[in-house]
Amino acid sequence: GLPPHQRAGIREAAVCIGMASPRDDALYAKLQIRGKRVISAVPLVCSLEFSPEKVGEYATRSNYYAYFKELRERSDVLVFNHSRIAIDKTVNYKGTEKLLEGFAAFVKKHPKVRANLAILEYGPDVARARELAERLGIGHAVRWFPLMARKEVLLGLSLADVACGELGYSYLYGGAITECIAMGKPMIH
C-alpha cells in the first residue's frame, strides 16, 4: 500500500528537486505535481564526509583497505573502475570492453610499468568482462572486488592514480563521476 501514498506525497510536495529528462518530465506530468519544480542536480556524495582528508578514518574499520593497500604497493599505476560492468549496447552501456582493451594495450606497450586495474564485480556483464580480461592476457593485472559500500569504494579510489568512468553512452553526472570529483581523482571518461 505504500506506492499510492508515496505518489500523493510527491504530488503534494511544496518543492520537487531533480534533473530534467524526458523520463522525469513524463513522471512529473503523470503525477500532476502541484508544487514548484526546481531543476537541479541533487548531490550524490557529501564531499564533507567523503574527502581525501576524511576517508582515511575509515581504513581501520574497512573490510577491504588491506587489499587496496597491497594492490597500491605493487602498482606503479593503479587504475580504478567502479562503474557498472556493461558490454551489451543497452541503455546502460558503459563500454567496459573498451576499458579492458585499452588497459591491455597499455600493459603491452609498457611492460616495465607495474600497472593494475581494480574493478568491481557490479553489473550484468561481469562474467563476460572476466573472460575478456583473460583472453586479452591481462588477468594477472586485474583485481576483482565484490560490490561494496560507498565508503569502501571511496577508500579504494583514494589510493588510485586514475579512475575510469563510462566509455560507452556517456553522461555528465552520476555516481562514479561525483565520487571521483569528491576524491580529487582524474577520470578517463
mmCIF file of C-alpha atoms in Angstrom:
data_model
loop_
_atom_site.group_PDB
_atom_site.id
_atom_site.type_symbol
_atom_site.label_atom_id
_atom_site.label_comp_id
_atom_site.label_asym_id
_atom_site.label_seq_id
_atom_site.Cartn_x
_atom_site.Cartn_y
_atom_site.Cartn_z
ATOM 1 C CA GLY A 1 0.000 0.000 0.000
ATOM 2 C CA LEU A 2 2.978 2.364 0.084
ATOM 3 C CA PRO A 3 3.201 3.471 -3.602
ATOM 4 C CA PRO A 4 -0.103 5.412 -3.688
ATOM 5 C CA HIS A 5 0.928 7.311 -0.565
ATOM 6 C CA GLN A 6 4.377 7.967 -1.988
ATOM 7 C CA ARG A 7 2.871 9.312 -5.224
ATOM 8 C CA ALA A 8 0.483 11.523 -3.223
ATOM 9 C CA GLY A 9 3.394 12.823 -1.158
ATOM 10 C CA ILE A 10 5.349 13.773 -4.268
ATOM 11 C CA ARG A 11 2.256 15.329 -5.861
ATOM 12 C CA GLU A 12 1.611 17.471 -2.756
ATOM 13 C CA ALA A 13 5.245 18.405 -2.026
ATOM 14 C CA ALA A 14 5.944 22.127 -1.935
ATOM 15 C CA VAL A 15 9.140 21.640 -3.966
ATOM 16 C CA CYS A 16 10.382 18.789 -6.170
ATOM 17 C CA ILE A 17 14.107 18.927 -6.909
ATOM 18 C CA GLY A 18 15.691 16.891 -9.683
ATOM 19 C CA MET A 19 17.112 16.757 -13.165
ATOM 20 C CA ALA A 20 15.190 17.458 -16.329
ATOM 21 C CA SER A 21 14.946 14.437 -18.582
ATOM 22 C CA PRO A 22 12.198 13.016 -20.779
ATOM 23 C CA ARG A 23 11.654 10.244 -18.223
ATOM 24 C CA ASP A 24 11.423 12.631 -15.268
ATOM 25 C CA ASP A 25 9.302 15.137 -17.188
ATOM 26 C CA ALA A 26 6.811 12.382 -18.052
ATOM 27 C CA LEU A 27 6.740 11.170 -14.440
ATOM 28 C CA TYR A 28 6.059 14.651 -13.031
ATOM 29 C CA ALA A 29 3.342 15.204 -15.647
ATOM 30 C CA LYS A 30 1.734 11.874 -14.762
ATOM 31 C CA LEU A 31 1.838 12.706 -11.048
ATOM 32 C CA GLN A 32 0.422 16.188 -11.716
ATOM 33 C CA ILE A 33 2.693 17.795 -9.138
ATOM 34 C CA ARG A 34 1.280 20.926 -7.551
ATOM 35 C CA GLY A 35 4.446 22.361 -6.037
ATOM 36 C CA LYS A 36 7.364 24.181 -7.560
ATOM 37 C CA ARG A 37 9.738 22.128 -9.682
ATOM 38 C CA VAL A 38 13.400 23.045 -9.299
ATOM 39 C CA ILE A 39 15.688 21.683 -11.993
ATOM 40 C CA SER A 40 18.966 20.900 -10.252
ATOM 41 C CA ALA A 41 21.370 18.062 -9.842
ATOM 42 C CA VAL A 42 20.946 16.501 -6.430
ATOM 43 C CA PRO A 43 24.370 15.862 -4.848
ATOM 44 C CA LEU A 44 25.143 12.147 -4.766
ATOM 45 C CA VAL A 45 28.135 12.429 -2.454
ATOM 46 C CA CYS A 46 28.663 14.727 0.512
ATOM 47 C CA SER A 47 32.202 15.944 -0.076
ATOM 48 C CA LEU A 48 32.480 16.938 3.590
ATOM 49 C CA GLU A 49 32.151 13.308 4.644
ATOM 50 C CA PHE A 50 33.922 11.732 1.684
ATOM 51 C CA SER A 51 37.037 13.773 1.079
ATOM 52 C CA PRO A 52 40.645 12.661 0.684
ATOM 53 C CA GLU A 53 41.327 14.007 4.179
ATOM 54 C CA LYS A 54 38.434 12.167 5.865
ATOM 55 C CA VAL A 55 38.312 8.872 4.010
ATOM 56 C CA GLY A 56 41.415 7.598 5.798
ATOM 57 C CA GLU A 57 39.415 7.486 9.036
ATOM 58 C CA TYR A 58 37.520 4.534 7.554
ATOM 59 C CA ALA A 59 40.669 2.494 6.892
ATOM 60 C CA THR A 60 40.767 0.927 10.351
ATOM 61 C CA ARG A 61 37.146 -0.250 10.015
ATOM 62 C CA SER A 62 37.370 -1.284 6.377
ATOM 63 C CA ASN A 63 36.880 -4.811 5.131
ATOM 64 C CA TYR A 64 38.918 -4.062 2.002
ATOM 65 C CA TYR A 65 41.592 -1.499 2.914
ATOM 66 C CA ALA A 66 44.329 -4.111 3.339
ATOM 67 C CA TYR A 67 43.579 -5.461 -0.144
ATOM 68 C CA PHE A 68 43.516 -1.975 -1.681
ATOM 69 C CA LYS A 69 46.761 -1.043 0.091
ATOM 70 C CA GLU A 70 48.508 -4.231 -1.042
ATOM 71 C CA LEU A 71 47.431 -3.562 -4.630
ATOM 72 C CA ARG A 72 48.624 0.052 -4.365
ATOM 73 C CA GLU A 73 52.026 -1.063 -3.089
ATOM 74 C CA ARG A 74 52.589 -3.397 -6.011
ATOM 75 C CA SER A 75 51.476 -0.857 -8.631
ATOM 76 C CA ASP A 76 53.297 1.906 -10.425
ATOM 77 C CA VAL A 77 49.959 2.814 -11.979
ATOM 78 C CA LEU A 78 46.699 1.861 -10.291
ATOM 79 C CA VAL A 79 43.530 2.272 -12.342
ATOM 80 C CA PHE A 80 40.178 2.048 -10.545
ATOM 81 C CA ASN A 81 36.853 1.217 -12.174
ATOM 82 C CA HIS A 82 33.723 1.304 -10.056
ATOM 83 C CA SER A 83 31.193 1.820 -12.840
ATOM 84 C CA ARG A 84 28.753 -0.910 -13.764
ATOM 85 C CA ILE A 85 30.215 -3.646 -15.977
ATOM 86 C CA ALA A 86 28.118 -3.373 -19.118
ATOM 87 C CA ILE A 87 29.279 -4.581 -22.525
ATOM 88 C CA ASP A 88 25.936 -5.040 -24.281
ATOM 89 C CA LYS A 89 24.774 -1.879 -26.015
ATOM 90 C CA THR A 90 21.621 -1.435 -23.996
ATOM 91 C CA VAL A 91 20.527 1.855 -22.412
ATOM 92 C CA ASN A 92 23.039 1.146 -19.614
ATOM 93 C CA TYR A 93 26.029 0.529 -21.923
ATOM 94 C CA LYS A 94 29.258 1.524 -20.156
ATOM 95 C CA GLY A 95 31.834 0.373 -22.709
ATOM 96 C CA THR A 96 33.634 -1.970 -20.319
ATOM 97 C CA GLU A 97 35.244 -3.810 -23.226
ATOM 98 C CA LYS A 98 36.919 -0.516 -24.255
ATOM 99 C CA LEU A 99 38.366 -0.158 -20.756
ATOM 100 C CA LEU A 100 39.776 -3.687 -20.814
ATOM 101 C CA GLU A 101 41.116 -3.398 -24.365
ATOM 102 C CA GLY A 102 42.710 -0.023 -23.627
ATOM 103 C CA PHE A 103 44.252 -1.281 -20.392
ATOM 104 C CA ALA A 104 45.595 -4.347 -22.227
ATOM 105 C CA ALA A 105 47.153 -2.106 -24.885
ATOM 106 C CA PHE A 106 48.802 -0.008 -22.159
ATOM 107 C CA VAL A 107 50.176 -3.090 -20.387
ATOM 108 C CA LYS A 108 51.544 -4.463 -23.662
ATOM 109 C CA LYS A 109 53.122 -1.140 -24.676
ATOM 110 C CA HIS A 110 54.684 -0.558 -21.235
ATOM 111 C CA PRO A 111 55.794 -3.985 -19.950
ATOM 112 C CA LYS A 112 58.131 -2.496 -17.323
ATOM 113 C CA VAL A 113 55.334 -0.479 -15.697
ATOM 114 C CA ARG A 114 53.556 -2.356 -12.930
ATOM 115 C CA ALA A 115 50.019 -1.458 -13.984
ATOM 116 C CA ASN A 116 46.995 -2.873 -12.193
ATOM 117 C CA LEU A 117 43.279 -2.420 -12.611
ATOM 118 C CA ALA A 118 40.916 -2.620 -9.646
ATOM 119 C CA ILE A 119 37.384 -3.326 -10.812
ATOM 120 C CA LEU A 120 34.128 -4.004 -9.003
ATOM 121 C CA GLU A 121 32.013 -7.078 -9.770
ATOM 122 C CA TYR A 122 28.975 -4.949 -10.448
ATOM 123 C CA GLY A 123 26.688 -5.109 -13.447
ATOM 124 C CA PRO A 124 25.177 -7.506 -15.942
ATOM 125 C CA ASP A 125 28.342 -8.454 -17.837
ATOM 126 C CA VAL A 126 30.847 -9.345 -15.102
ATOM 127 C CA ALA A 127 31.415 -12.888 -16.377
ATOM 128 C CA ARG A 128 31.978 -11.676 -19.937
ATOM 129 C CA ALA A 129 34.398 -8.992 -18.723
ATOM 130 C CA ARG A 130 36.380 -11.571 -16.727
ATOM 131 C CA GLU A 131 36.624 -13.792 -19.810
ATOM 132 C CA LEU A 132 37.717 -10.840 -21.953
ATOM 133 C CA ALA A 133 40.433 -9.874 -19.456
ATOM 134 C CA GLU A 134 41.803 -13.424 -19.628
ATOM 135 C CA ARG A 135 41.639 -13.510 -23.453
ATOM 136 C CA LEU A 136 43.488 -10.179 -23.596
ATOM 137 C CA GLY A 137 46.224 -11.581 -21.361
ATOM 138 C CA ILE A 138 45.694 -9.127 -18.503
ATOM 139 C CA GLY A 139 44.077 -11.451 -15.980
ATOM 140 C CA HIS A 140 47.173 -11.159 -13.776
ATOM 141 C CA ALA A 141 46.819 -7.357 -13.684
ATOM 142 C CA VAL A 142 43.087 -7.153 -12.980
ATOM 143 C CA ARG A 143 41.928 -7.393 -9.367
ATOM 144 C CA TRP A 144 38.207 -8.086 -8.977
ATOM 145 C CA PHE A 145 36.426 -6.785 -5.902
ATOM 146 C CA PRO A 146 32.866 -7.562 -4.825
ATOM 147 C CA LEU A 147 30.139 -4.933 -4.772
ATOM 148 C CA MET A 148 30.726 -2.895 -1.618
ATOM 149 C CA ALA A 149 29.544 0.108 0.361
ATOM 150 C CA ARG A 150 30.359 3.577 -0.938
ATOM 151 C CA LYS A 151 32.762 4.233 1.963
ATOM 152 C CA GLU A 152 34.756 1.192 0.859
ATOM 153 C CA VAL A 153 34.676 2.239 -2.802
ATOM 154 C CA LEU A 154 35.967 5.693 -1.929
ATOM 155 C CA LEU A 155 38.717 4.218 0.203
ATOM 156 C CA GLY A 156 39.928 2.187 -2.793
ATOM 157 C CA LEU A 157 39.520 5.180 -5.080
ATOM 158 C CA SER A 158 41.628 7.299 -2.718
ATOM 159 C CA LEU A 159 44.612 5.030 -3.426
ATOM 160 C CA ALA A 160 44.210 5.022 -7.219
ATOM 161 C CA ASP A 161 46.133 7.123 -9.719
ATOM 162 C CA VAL A 162 43.234 7.405 -12.131
ATOM 163 C CA ALA A 163 39.652 6.197 -12.380
ATOM 164 C CA CYS A 164 37.605 5.131 -15.364
ATOM 165 C CA GLY A 165 34.018 6.119 -15.895
ATOM 166 C CA GLU A 166 31.734 5.421 -18.788
ATOM 167 C CA LEU A 167 33.283 4.717 -22.162
ATOM 168 C CA GLY A 168 30.006 3.777 -23.829
ATOM 169 C CA TYR A 169 26.971 6.044 -23.565
ATOM 170 C CA SER A 170 28.381 8.880 -21.526
ATOM 171 C CA TYR A 171 26.663 11.153 -19.067
ATOM 172 C CA LEU A 172 27.894 14.341 -17.430
ATOM 173 C CA TYR A 173 26.626 13.409 -13.995
ATOM 174 C CA GLY A 174 26.386 10.223 -11.996
ATOM 175 C CA GLY A 175 27.763 8.257 -9.090
ATOM 176 C CA ALA A 176 31.209 7.383 -10.460
ATOM 177 C CA ILE A 177 31.751 10.929 -11.703
ATOM 178 C CA THR A 178 30.795 12.641 -8.452
ATOM 179 C CA GLU A 179 32.836 10.150 -6.424
ATOM 180 C CA CYS A 180 35.941 10.973 -8.496
ATOM 181 C CA ILE A 181 35.294 14.692 -8.073
ATOM 182 C CA ALA A 182 34.865 14.288 -4.301
ATOM 183 C CA MET A 183 38.137 12.337 -4.091
ATOM 184 C CA GLY A 184 40.008 14.706 -6.405
ATOM 185 C CA LYS A 185 40.903 11.924 -8.837
ATOM 186 C CA PRO A 186 41.419 12.337 -12.581
ATOM 187 C CA MET A 187 38.975 10.326 -14.635
ATOM 188 C CA ILE A 188 39.073 8.749 -18.075
ATOM 189 C CA HIS A 189 35.502 9.148 -19.214
#
